[in-house]
PDB file of C-alpha atoms and ligand atoms in Angstrom:
ATOM      1  CA  MET A   1    -255.888 -33.997 -45.964  1.00  0.00           C
ATOM      2  CA  SER A   2    -254.504 -37.342 -46.329  1.00  0.00           C
ATOM      3  CA  PRO A   3    -256.822 -40.403 -47.078  1.00  0.00           C
ATOM      4  CA  SER A   4    -254.137 -42.445 -45.032  1.00  0.00           C
ATOM      5  CA  LEU A   5    -254.547 -39.782 -41.897  1.00  0.00           C
ATOM      6  CA  ALA A   6    -255.064 -43.068 -39.768  1.00  0.00           C
ATOM      7  CA  GLY A   7    -251.424 -44.317 -40.104  1.00  0.00           C
ATOM      8  CA  CYS A   8    -250.658 -40.901 -38.668  1.00  0.00           C
ATOM      9  CA  GLU A   9    -247.654 -40.495 -35.799  1.00  0.00           C
ATOM     10  CA  LEU A  10    -249.120 -40.717 -32.392  1.00  0.00           C
ATOM     11  CA  THR A  11    -246.695 -40.030 -28.886  1.00  0.00           C
ATOM     12  CA  HIS A  12    -249.498 -39.541 -26.191  1.00  0.00           C
ATOM     13  CA  LEU A  13    -252.741 -40.907 -27.551  1.00  0.00           C
ATOM     14  CA  PRO A  14    -253.852 -44.807 -28.280  1.00  0.00           C
ATOM     15  CA  ARG A  15    -254.565 -44.941 -31.922  1.00  0.00           C
ATOM     16  CA  VAL A  16    -258.132 -45.298 -32.666  1.00  0.00           C
ATOM     17  CA  PRO A  17    -260.063 -45.422 -35.998  1.00  0.00           C
ATOM     18  CA  ILE A  18    -260.150 -42.144 -37.657  1.00  0.00           C
ATOM     19  CA  ASP A  19    -263.066 -41.612 -40.007  1.00  0.00           C
ATOM     20  CA  ALA A  20    -261.096 -40.137 -43.127  1.00  0.00           C
ATOM     21  CA  GLU A  21    -264.441 -38.569 -44.603  1.00  0.00           C
ATOM     22  CA  ARG A  22    -265.634 -36.923 -41.545  1.00  0.00           C
ATOM     23  CA  ALA A  23    -261.966 -35.659 -40.950  1.00  0.00           C
ATOM     24  CA  ARG A  24    -261.747 -34.331 -44.589  1.00  0.00           C
ATOM     25  CA  ALA A  25    -265.383 -32.559 -43.814  1.00  0.00           C
ATOM     26  CA  GLN A  26    -264.092 -31.234 -40.621  1.00  0.00           C
ATOM     27  CA  HIS A  27    -260.840 -29.849 -42.371  1.00  0.00           C
ATOM     28  CA  GLU A  28    -263.030 -28.167 -44.936  1.00  0.00           C
ATOM     29  CA  ARG A  29    -265.151 -26.476 -42.273  1.00  0.00           C
ATOM     30  CA  TYR A  30    -261.886 -25.392 -40.529  1.00  0.00           C
ATOM     31  CA  GLU A  31    -260.686 -23.735 -44.202  1.00  0.00           C
ATOM     32  CA  SER A  32    -264.166 -22.137 -44.246  1.00  0.00           C
ATOM     33  CA  LEU A  33    -264.080 -20.559 -41.126  1.00  0.00           C
ATOM     34  CA  LEU A  34    -260.551 -19.138 -41.748  1.00  0.00           C
ATOM     35  CA  SER A  35    -261.851 -17.674 -44.869  1.00  0.00           C
ATOM     36  CA  ALA A  36    -264.874 -16.171 -43.105  1.00  0.00           C
ATOM     37  CA  LEU A  37    -262.249 -14.739 -40.523  1.00  0.00           C
ATOM     38  CA  GLY A  38    -260.597 -12.952 -43.608  1.00  0.00           C
ATOM     39  CA  CYS A  39    -257.787 -14.946 -44.544  1.00  0.00           C
ATOM     40  CA  ALA A  40    -257.054 -15.983 -48.325  1.00  0.00           C
ATOM     41  CA  VAL A  41    -256.784 -19.858 -47.709  1.00  0.00           C
ATOM     42  CA  VAL A  42    -254.074 -21.658 -49.663  1.00  0.00           C
ATOM     43  CA  ARG A  43    -254.339 -25.470 -49.811  1.00  0.00           C
ATOM     44  CA  LEU A  44    -251.026 -27.290 -50.448  1.00  0.00           C
ATOM     45  CA  PRO A  45    -251.255 -29.955 -52.974  1.00  0.00           C
ATOM     46  CA  SER A  46    -252.519 -33.298 -51.547  1.00  0.00           C
ATOM     47  CA  ALA A  47    -250.068 -35.979 -50.446  1.00  0.00           C
ATOM     48  CA  PRO A  48    -251.684 -39.063 -50.204  1.00  0.00           C
ATOM     49  CA  ALA A  49    -248.557 -40.752 -48.859  1.00  0.00           C
ATOM     50  CA  LEU A  50    -247.711 -38.467 -45.895  1.00  0.00           C
ATOM     51  CA  PRO A  51    -250.477 -39.330 -43.474  1.00  0.00           C
ATOM     52  CA  ASP A  52    -249.643 -36.377 -41.212  1.00  0.00           C
ATOM     53  CA  ALA A  53    -249.336 -33.742 -44.047  1.00  0.00           C
ATOM     54  CA  VAL A  54    -252.779 -31.884 -43.051  1.00  0.00           C
ATOM     55  CA  PHE A  55    -250.662 -30.585 -39.912  1.00  0.00           C
ATOM     56  CA  VAL A  56    -248.750 -27.826 -42.103  1.00  0.00           C
ATOM     57  CA  GLU A  57    -247.870 -25.757 -38.858  1.00  0.00           C
ATOM     58  CA  ASP A  58    -245.060 -28.081 -37.980  1.00  0.00           C
ATOM     59  CA  THR A  59    -243.116 -27.471 -41.226  1.00  0.00           C
ATOM     60  CA  ALA A  60    -242.443 -23.652 -40.878  1.00  0.00           C
ATOM     61  CA  VAL A  61    -242.052 -20.923 -38.704  1.00  0.00           C
ATOM     62  CA  VAL A  62    -243.327 -17.699 -40.640  1.00  0.00           C
ATOM     63  CA  LEU A  63    -242.265 -14.445 -39.513  1.00  0.00           C
ATOM     64  CA  PRO A  64    -242.738 -10.815 -41.154  1.00  0.00           C
ATOM     65  CA  GLU A  65    -239.138 -10.881 -42.440  1.00  0.00           C
ATOM     66  CA  LEU A  66    -238.794 -14.579 -43.571  1.00  0.00           C
ATOM     67  CA  ALA A  67    -239.935 -18.184 -43.228  1.00  0.00           C
ATOM     68  CA  VAL A  68    -237.843 -20.677 -41.663  1.00  0.00           C
ATOM     69  CA  VAL A  69    -238.687 -24.130 -42.887  1.00  0.00           C
ATOM     70  CA  THR A  70    -238.418 -26.991 -40.422  1.00  0.00           C
ATOM     71  CA  ARG A  71    -236.679 -30.119 -40.041  1.00  0.00           C
ATOM     72  CA  PRO A  72    -240.021 -32.041 -38.600  1.00  0.00           C
ATOM     73  CA  GLY A  73    -238.368 -34.444 -35.584  1.00  0.00           C
ATOM     74  CA  ALA A  74    -240.289 -37.341 -36.617  1.00  0.00           C
ATOM     75  CA  ALA A  75    -238.381 -38.757 -39.926  1.00  0.00           C
ATOM     76  CA  SER A  76    -242.106 -39.880 -41.235  1.00  0.00           C
ATOM     77  CA  ARG A  77    -242.710 -36.309 -41.840  1.00  0.00           C
ATOM     78  CA  ARG A  78    -239.611 -34.751 -43.391  1.00  0.00           C
ATOM     79  CA  ALA A  79    -240.749 -34.895 -46.857  1.00  0.00           C
ATOM     80  CA  GLU A  80    -243.982 -32.762 -45.985  1.00  0.00           C
ATOM     81  CA  THR A  81    -241.358 -29.516 -46.172  1.00  0.00           C
ATOM     82  CA  ALA A  82    -240.897 -29.753 -49.946  1.00  0.00           C
ATOM     83  CA  SER A  83    -244.492 -28.499 -50.881  1.00  0.00           C
ATOM     84  CA  THR A  84    -244.463 -26.036 -47.751  1.00  0.00           C
ATOM     85  CA  ALA A  85    -241.438 -24.408 -49.110  1.00  0.00           C
ATOM     86  CA  ALA A  86    -242.528 -24.100 -52.432  1.00  0.00           C
ATOM     87  CA  ALA A  87    -245.588 -22.371 -51.373  1.00  0.00           C
ATOM     88  CA  LEU A  88    -243.551 -20.030 -48.761  1.00  0.00           C
ATOM     89  CA  ALA A  89    -241.501 -18.935 -51.561  1.00  0.00           C
ATOM     90  CA  ALA A  90    -243.908 -16.727 -52.961  1.00  0.00           C
ATOM     91  CA  HIS A  91    -244.315 -14.813 -49.817  1.00  0.00           C
ATOM     92  CA  ARG A  92    -240.967 -14.620 -48.105  1.00  0.00           C
ATOM     93  CA  PRO A  93    -237.226 -15.373 -48.314  1.00  0.00           C
ATOM     94  CA  LEU A  94    -236.714 -18.979 -47.145  1.00  0.00           C
ATOM     95  CA  ALA A  95    -234.288 -20.099 -44.256  1.00  0.00           C
ATOM     96  CA  PHE A  96    -234.053 -23.848 -43.376  1.00  0.00           C
ATOM     97  CA  ILE A  97    -233.146 -25.897 -40.371  1.00  0.00           C
ATOM     98  CA  GLU A  98    -230.514 -28.410 -40.774  1.00  0.00           C
ATOM     99  CA  GLU A  99    -229.581 -31.960 -40.068  1.00  0.00           C
ATOM    100  CA  PRO A 100    -229.033 -32.910 -37.077  1.00  0.00           C
ATOM    101  CA  GLY A 101    -231.284 -30.320 -36.090  1.00  0.00           C
ATOM    102  CA  THR A 102    -235.043 -31.088 -35.562  1.00  0.00           C
ATOM    103  CA  LEU A 103    -238.011 -28.414 -35.123  1.00  0.00           C
ATOM    104  CA  ASP A 104    -241.797 -28.740 -35.242  1.00  0.00           C
ATOM    105  CA  GLY A 105    -243.528 -25.548 -35.888  1.00  0.00           C
ATOM    106  CA  GLY A 106    -245.993 -26.784 -33.197  1.00  0.00           C
ATOM    107  CA  ASP A 107    -243.450 -26.220 -30.715  1.00  0.00           C
ATOM    108  CA  VAL A 108    -242.993 -22.455 -31.643  1.00  0.00           C
ATOM    109  CA  LEU A 109    -244.913 -19.831 -29.538  1.00  0.00           C
ATOM    110  CA  ARG A 110    -244.477 -16.398 -30.939  1.00  0.00           C
ATOM    111  CA  THR A 111    -245.405 -13.214 -29.005  1.00  0.00           C
ATOM    112  CA  GLY A 112    -244.089 -10.215 -30.750  1.00  0.00           C
ATOM    113  CA  LYS A 113    -240.227 -10.499 -30.990  1.00  0.00           C
ATOM    114  CA  THR A 114    -239.961 -13.105 -28.424  1.00  0.00           C
ATOM    115  CA  LEU A 115    -240.041 -16.945 -29.679  1.00  0.00           C
ATOM    116  CA  ARG A 116    -240.603 -19.889 -26.887  1.00  0.00           C
ATOM    117  CA  VAL A 117    -239.715 -23.122 -28.361  1.00  0.00           C
ATOM    118  CA  GLY A 118    -240.583 -26.396 -26.499  1.00  0.00           C
ATOM    119  CA  VAL A 119    -237.901 -28.756 -25.776  1.00  0.00           C
ATOM    120  CA  SER A 120    -239.450 -31.813 -27.095  1.00  0.00           C
ATOM    121  CA  GLY A 121    -239.160 -35.278 -28.686  1.00  0.00           C
ATOM    122  CA  ARG A 122    -239.857 -33.196 -31.968  1.00  0.00           C
ATOM    123  CA  SER A 123    -237.550 -30.037 -31.528  1.00  0.00           C
ATOM    124  CA  ASN A 124    -233.923 -30.661 -30.243  1.00  0.00           C
ATOM    125  CA  ALA A 125    -231.050 -28.212 -28.993  1.00  0.00           C
ATOM    126  CA  SER A 126    -229.609 -28.135 -32.352  1.00  0.00           C
ATOM    127  CA  GLY A 127    -232.758 -27.007 -34.216  1.00  0.00           C
ATOM    128  CA  ILE A 128    -233.383 -24.252 -31.406  1.00  0.00           C
ATOM    129  CA  GLU A 129    -230.121 -23.204 -31.502  1.00  0.00           C
ATOM    130  CA  GLN A 130    -230.261 -22.608 -35.394  1.00  0.00           C
ATOM    131  CA  LEU A 131    -233.552 -21.013 -35.163  1.00  0.00           C
ATOM    132  CA  ARG A 132    -231.925 -18.432 -32.594  1.00  0.00           C
ATOM    133  CA  ALA A 133    -228.951 -17.765 -35.256  1.00  0.00           C
ATOM    134  CA  LEU A 134    -231.166 -17.488 -38.100  1.00  0.00           C
ATOM    135  CA  LEU A 135    -233.649 -14.801 -36.170  1.00  0.00           C
ATOM    136  CA  ALA A 136    -230.911 -12.852 -34.300  1.00  0.00           C
ATOM    137  CA  PRO A 137    -230.099 -10.690 -37.124  1.00  0.00           C
ATOM    138  CA  PHE A 138    -234.125  -9.689 -37.238  1.00  0.00           C
ATOM    139  CA  GLY A 139    -233.990  -8.522 -33.534  1.00  0.00           C
ATOM    140  CA  TYR A 140    -235.953 -11.740 -32.207  1.00  0.00           C
ATOM    141  CA  THR A 141    -235.055 -13.776 -28.799  1.00  0.00           C
ATOM    142  CA  VAL A 142    -235.582 -17.254 -28.817  1.00  0.00           C
ATOM    143  CA  GLU A 143    -236.158 -19.005 -25.564  1.00  0.00           C
ATOM    144  CA  ALA A 144    -235.926 -22.868 -24.902  1.00  0.00           C
ATOM    145  CA  ILE A 145    -239.162 -24.120 -22.584  1.00  0.00           C
ATOM    146  CA  PRO A 146    -239.200 -27.415 -20.743  1.00  0.00           C
ATOM    147  CA  PHE A 147    -242.653 -28.898 -20.976  1.00  0.00           C
ATOM    148  CA  SER A 148    -243.935 -32.364 -20.460  1.00  0.00           C
ATOM    149  CA  GLY A 149    -247.180 -34.589 -20.856  1.00  0.00           C
ATOM    150  CA  CYS A 150    -247.967 -33.428 -24.283  1.00  0.00           C
ATOM    151  CA  LEU A 151    -246.704 -33.487 -27.973  1.00  0.00           C
ATOM    152  CA  HIS A 152    -245.774 -29.945 -28.626  1.00  0.00           C
ATOM    153  CA  LEU A 153    -245.328 -26.884 -26.697  1.00  0.00           C
ATOM    154  CA  LYS A 154    -248.564 -25.252 -28.321  1.00  0.00           C
ATOM    155  CA  SER A 155    -250.721 -28.527 -27.035  1.00  0.00           C
ATOM    156  CA  ALA A 156    -249.920 -26.691 -23.390  1.00  0.00           C
ATOM    157  CA  VAL A 157    -250.121 -23.247 -24.224  1.00  0.00           C
ATOM    158  CA  THR A 158    -251.148 -20.506 -26.875  1.00  0.00           C
ATOM    159  CA  GLU A 159    -251.704 -16.798 -27.140  1.00  0.00           C
ATOM    160  CA  VAL A 160    -255.654 -15.995 -26.971  1.00  0.00           C
ATOM    161  CA  ALA A 161    -255.246 -12.172 -26.851  1.00  0.00           C
ATOM    162  CA  PRO A 162    -252.299  -9.614 -26.738  1.00  0.00           C
ATOM    163  CA  ASP A 163    -250.702 -10.479 -23.763  1.00  0.00           C
ATOM    164  CA  LEU A 164    -253.157 -13.303 -22.659  1.00  0.00           C
ATOM    165  CA  LEU A 165    -251.858 -17.131 -22.601  1.00  0.00           C
ATOM    166  CA  LEU A 166    -254.173 -19.969 -22.327  1.00  0.00           C
ATOM    167  CA  VAL A 167    -252.196 -22.412 -20.293  1.00  0.00           C
ATOM    168  CA  ASN A 168    -252.509 -26.276 -18.994  1.00  0.00           C
ATOM    169  CA  PRO A 169    -250.341 -25.554 -15.987  1.00  0.00           C
ATOM    170  CA  SER A 170    -249.971 -29.370 -15.578  1.00  0.00           C
ATOM    171  CA  TRP A 171    -247.893 -29.547 -18.694  1.00  0.00           C
ATOM    172  CA  VAL A 172    -245.809 -26.267 -18.752  1.00  0.00           C
ATOM    173  CA  ASP A 173    -244.997 -23.741 -16.027  1.00  0.00           C
ATOM    174  CA  PRO A 174    -246.751 -20.426 -16.710  1.00  0.00           C
ATOM    175  CA  SER A 175    -244.111 -18.542 -14.927  1.00  0.00           C
ATOM    176  CA  ARG A 176    -241.686 -19.192 -18.042  1.00  0.00           C
ATOM    177  CA  PHE A 177    -243.627 -16.744 -19.988  1.00  0.00           C
ATOM    178  CA  GLY A 178    -242.545 -13.703 -18.584  1.00  0.00           C
ATOM    179  CA  GLY A 179    -245.083 -11.346 -17.166  1.00  0.00           C
ATOM    180  CA  ALA A 180    -248.002 -12.487 -19.505  1.00  0.00           C
ATOM    181  CA  ARG A 181    -250.965 -12.738 -17.893  1.00  0.00           C
ATOM    182  CA  PHE A 182    -252.465 -16.420 -18.108  1.00  0.00           C
ATOM    183  CA  LEU A 183    -255.969 -18.480 -17.881  1.00  0.00           C
ATOM    184  CA  ALA A 184    -255.804 -21.872 -16.967  1.00  0.00           C
ATOM    185  CA  VAL A 185    -257.801 -24.558 -19.058  1.00  0.00           C
ATOM    186  CA  ASP A 186    -260.553 -26.124 -17.050  1.00  0.00           C
ATOM    187  CA  PRO A 187    -258.740 -29.074 -15.360  1.00  0.00           C
ATOM    188  CA  ALA A 188    -260.991 -31.645 -16.780  1.00  0.00           C
ATOM    189  CA  GLU A 189    -260.026 -30.411 -20.583  1.00  0.00           C
ATOM    190  CA  PRO A 190    -256.354 -30.953 -20.476  1.00  0.00           C
ATOM    191  CA  HIS A 191    -256.167 -30.412 -24.507  1.00  0.00           C
ATOM    192  CA  GLY A 192    -257.974 -27.461 -24.240  1.00  0.00           C
ATOM    193  CA  ALA A 193    -255.138 -25.194 -24.242  1.00  0.00           C
ATOM    194  CA  ASN A 194    -254.563 -25.239 -28.018  1.00  0.00           C
ATOM    195  CA  ALA A 195    -256.252 -22.199 -29.371  1.00  0.00           C
ATOM    196  CA  LEU A 196    -255.433 -20.460 -32.610  1.00  0.00           C
ATOM    197  CA  LEU A 197    -255.772 -16.486 -32.779  1.00  0.00           C
ATOM    198  CA  VAL A 198    -257.016 -15.210 -36.040  1.00  0.00           C
ATOM    199  CA  GLY A 199    -257.251 -11.313 -36.021  1.00  0.00           C
ATOM    200  CA  GLU A 200    -259.533 -10.714 -32.476  1.00  0.00           C
ATOM    201  CA  THR A 201    -261.050 -14.012 -32.635  1.00  0.00           C
ATOM    202  CA  VAL A 202    -259.820 -17.465 -31.085  1.00  0.00           C
ATOM    203  CA  VAL A 203    -260.750 -20.849 -32.904  1.00  0.00           C
ATOM    204  CA  HIS A 204    -261.235 -23.261 -30.209  1.00  0.00           C
ATOM    205  CA  PRO A 205    -262.359 -26.766 -30.440  1.00  0.00           C
ATOM    206  CA  GLU A 206    -266.170 -27.541 -29.347  1.00  0.00           C
ATOM    207  CA  SER A 207    -265.131 -30.354 -27.386  1.00  0.00           C
ATOM    208  CA  PHE A 208    -263.966 -27.863 -24.494  1.00  0.00           C
ATOM    209  CA  PRO A 209    -266.627 -26.261 -23.326  1.00  0.00           C
ATOM    210  CA  ARG A 210    -265.850 -25.416 -19.834  1.00  0.00           C
ATOM    211  CA  THR A 211    -262.658 -23.824 -21.100  1.00  0.00           C
ATOM    212  CA  ARG A 212    -264.473 -21.840 -23.813  1.00  0.00           C
ATOM    213  CA  ALA A 213    -266.654 -20.520 -20.724  1.00  0.00           C
ATOM    214  CA  ARG A 214    -263.498 -19.565 -18.722  1.00  0.00           C
ATOM    215  CA  LEU A 215    -262.186 -17.744 -22.383  1.00  0.00           C
ATOM    216  CA  GLU A 216    -265.576 -15.739 -22.762  1.00  0.00           C
ATOM    217  CA  ALA A 217    -265.420 -14.702 -19.133  1.00  0.00           C
ATOM    218  CA  CYS A 218    -262.159 -12.893 -19.781  1.00  0.00           C
ATOM    219  CA  GLY A 219    -263.768 -11.319 -23.010  1.00  0.00           C
ATOM    220  CA  VAL A 220    -262.349 -13.525 -25.779  1.00  0.00           C
ATOM    221  CA  ARG A 221    -264.244 -13.674 -28.945  1.00  0.00           C
ATOM    222  CA  ILE A 222    -264.708 -17.370 -29.827  1.00  0.00           C
ATOM    223  CA  GLU A 223    -265.397 -19.783 -33.033  1.00  0.00           C
ATOM    224  CA  THR A 224    -265.804 -23.164 -32.076  1.00  0.00           C
ATOM    225  CA  ILE A 225    -265.103 -25.823 -34.506  1.00  0.00           C
ATOM    226  CA  ASP A 226    -265.483 -29.743 -34.290  1.00  0.00           C
ATOM    227  CA  VAL A 227    -262.069 -31.217 -34.850  1.00  0.00           C
ATOM    228  CA  SER A 228    -262.755 -34.640 -33.444  1.00  0.00           C
ATOM    229  CA  GLU A 229    -260.994 -36.913 -36.183  1.00  0.00           C
ATOM    230  CA  LEU A 230    -258.247 -34.373 -36.178  1.00  0.00           C
ATOM    231  CA  GLN A 231    -257.831 -34.624 -32.379  1.00  0.00           C
ATOM    232  CA  LYS A 232    -257.708 -38.541 -32.692  1.00  0.00           C
ATOM    233  CA  ALA A 233    -254.475 -37.914 -34.870  1.00  0.00           C
ATOM    234  CA  GLU A 234    -252.872 -35.596 -31.877  1.00  0.00           C
ATOM    235  CA  GLY A 235    -253.863 -32.403 -33.749  1.00  0.00           C
ATOM    236  CA  ALA A 236    -256.111 -29.641 -32.968  1.00  0.00           C
ATOM    237  CA  VAL A 237    -256.601 -26.359 -34.197  1.00  0.00           C
ATOM    238  CA  THR A 238    -253.142 -24.376 -34.529  1.00  0.00           C
ATOM    239  CA  CYS A 239    -251.603 -27.516 -36.360  1.00  0.00           C
ATOM    240  CA  CYS A 240    -253.738 -27.223 -39.569  1.00  0.00           C
ATOM    241  CA  SER A 241    -252.485 -23.909 -40.873  1.00  0.00           C
ATOM    242  CA  LEU A 242    -250.060 -21.288 -40.993  1.00  0.00           C
ATOM    243  CA  VAL A 243    -251.521 -17.605 -40.468  1.00  0.00           C
ATOM    244  CA  PHE A 244    -249.542 -14.737 -41.646  1.00  0.00           C
ATOM    245  CA  GLU A 245    -249.891 -11.454 -43.351  1.00  0.00           C
ATOM    246  CA  ALA A 246    -249.410 -11.650 -47.109  1.00  0.00           C
ATOM    247  CA  ALA A 247    -247.053  -9.202 -47.582  1.00  0.00           C
ATOM    248  CA  ALA A 248    -243.602  -9.460 -46.202  1.00  0.00           C
ATOM    249  CA  ALA A 249    -241.783  -6.554 -44.067  1.00  0.00           C
ATOM    250  CA  GLY A 250    -239.451  -4.192 -45.713  1.00  0.00           C
TER     251      GLY A 250
HETATM  252  C1  CIR B   1    -247.501 -36.123 -35.005  1.00  0.00           C
HETATM  253  O1  CIR B   1    -247.505 -36.610 -34.318  1.00  0.00           O
HETATM  254  O2  CIR B   1    -246.899 -35.385 -35.652  1.00  0.00           O
HETATM  255  C2  CIR B   1    -249.255 -35.495 -35.840  1.00  0.00           C
HETATM  256  N1  CIR B   1    -249.736 -37.068 -35.575  1.00  0.00           N
HETATM  257  C3  CIR B   1    -249.712 -34.474 -35.091  1.00  0.00           C
HETATM  258  C4  CIR B   1    -249.199 -33.127 -35.407  1.00  0.00           C
HETATM  259  C5  CIR B   1    -249.903 -32.258 -34.619  1.00  0.00           C
HETATM  260  N2  CIR B   1    -249.282 -30.770 -34.669  1.00  0.00           N
HETATM  261  C6  CIR B   1    -249.602 -29.744 -34.106  1.00  0.00           C
HETATM  262  O3  CIR B   1    -250.309 -29.969 -33.174  1.00  0.00           O
HETATM  263  N3  CIR B   1    -248.845 -29.033 -34.222  1.00  0.00           N
END
């Protein structure tokens, strides 16, 4: 967690003061929750000069067979990938998105062998095409998905159970996701679609009680967490981690 978080990139939100100490405490509770859910948490070295470095999700796409290190769409975030690559090299063969491609992991929604990638201000056609070419040999399909109104595709849709997507239908068309079942966020909580599935538990911001009630009505097991300061930086619960099985395939 960089002490310079308040200098983060912002696209859809106005800049408001961020309490760095509170943000740090929230991030520590997030790490503790992931540990309690069975994850071995590895924290990357602190990067005080990189305000958005806490949002590690954007710097890689980790699959069983390999990890693709991204080239983030925001120039200010490109230096973040070095520490991610160094840490992931212990777990996976690495591949890299190259210029002129850009890709943010927050735009990549994986369900099984299908990756849907939001076409955004951060992820461009070249980045998506490079991802497709890198993953085709492993049998993955990559589909470009238009969306609007939010920063990343996973601000608008995430997987909350096998074959169940949590969606803000004002930001992305649910019919784009094949035959998957979907649950809409409560309209009063447009940012409520970003949820992190860890095993069979969904980590969800505590600021979205109406959407939480909808999830619980579907039988989804939820752990809530206060991420108010990270939300001011246009982040939420998926963006602060890369969750994967430790052993690579094969
Ligand atoms: C940014 O604009 O890049 C950061 N302030 C927020 C990134 C959040 N990332 C994510 O949701 N995957």
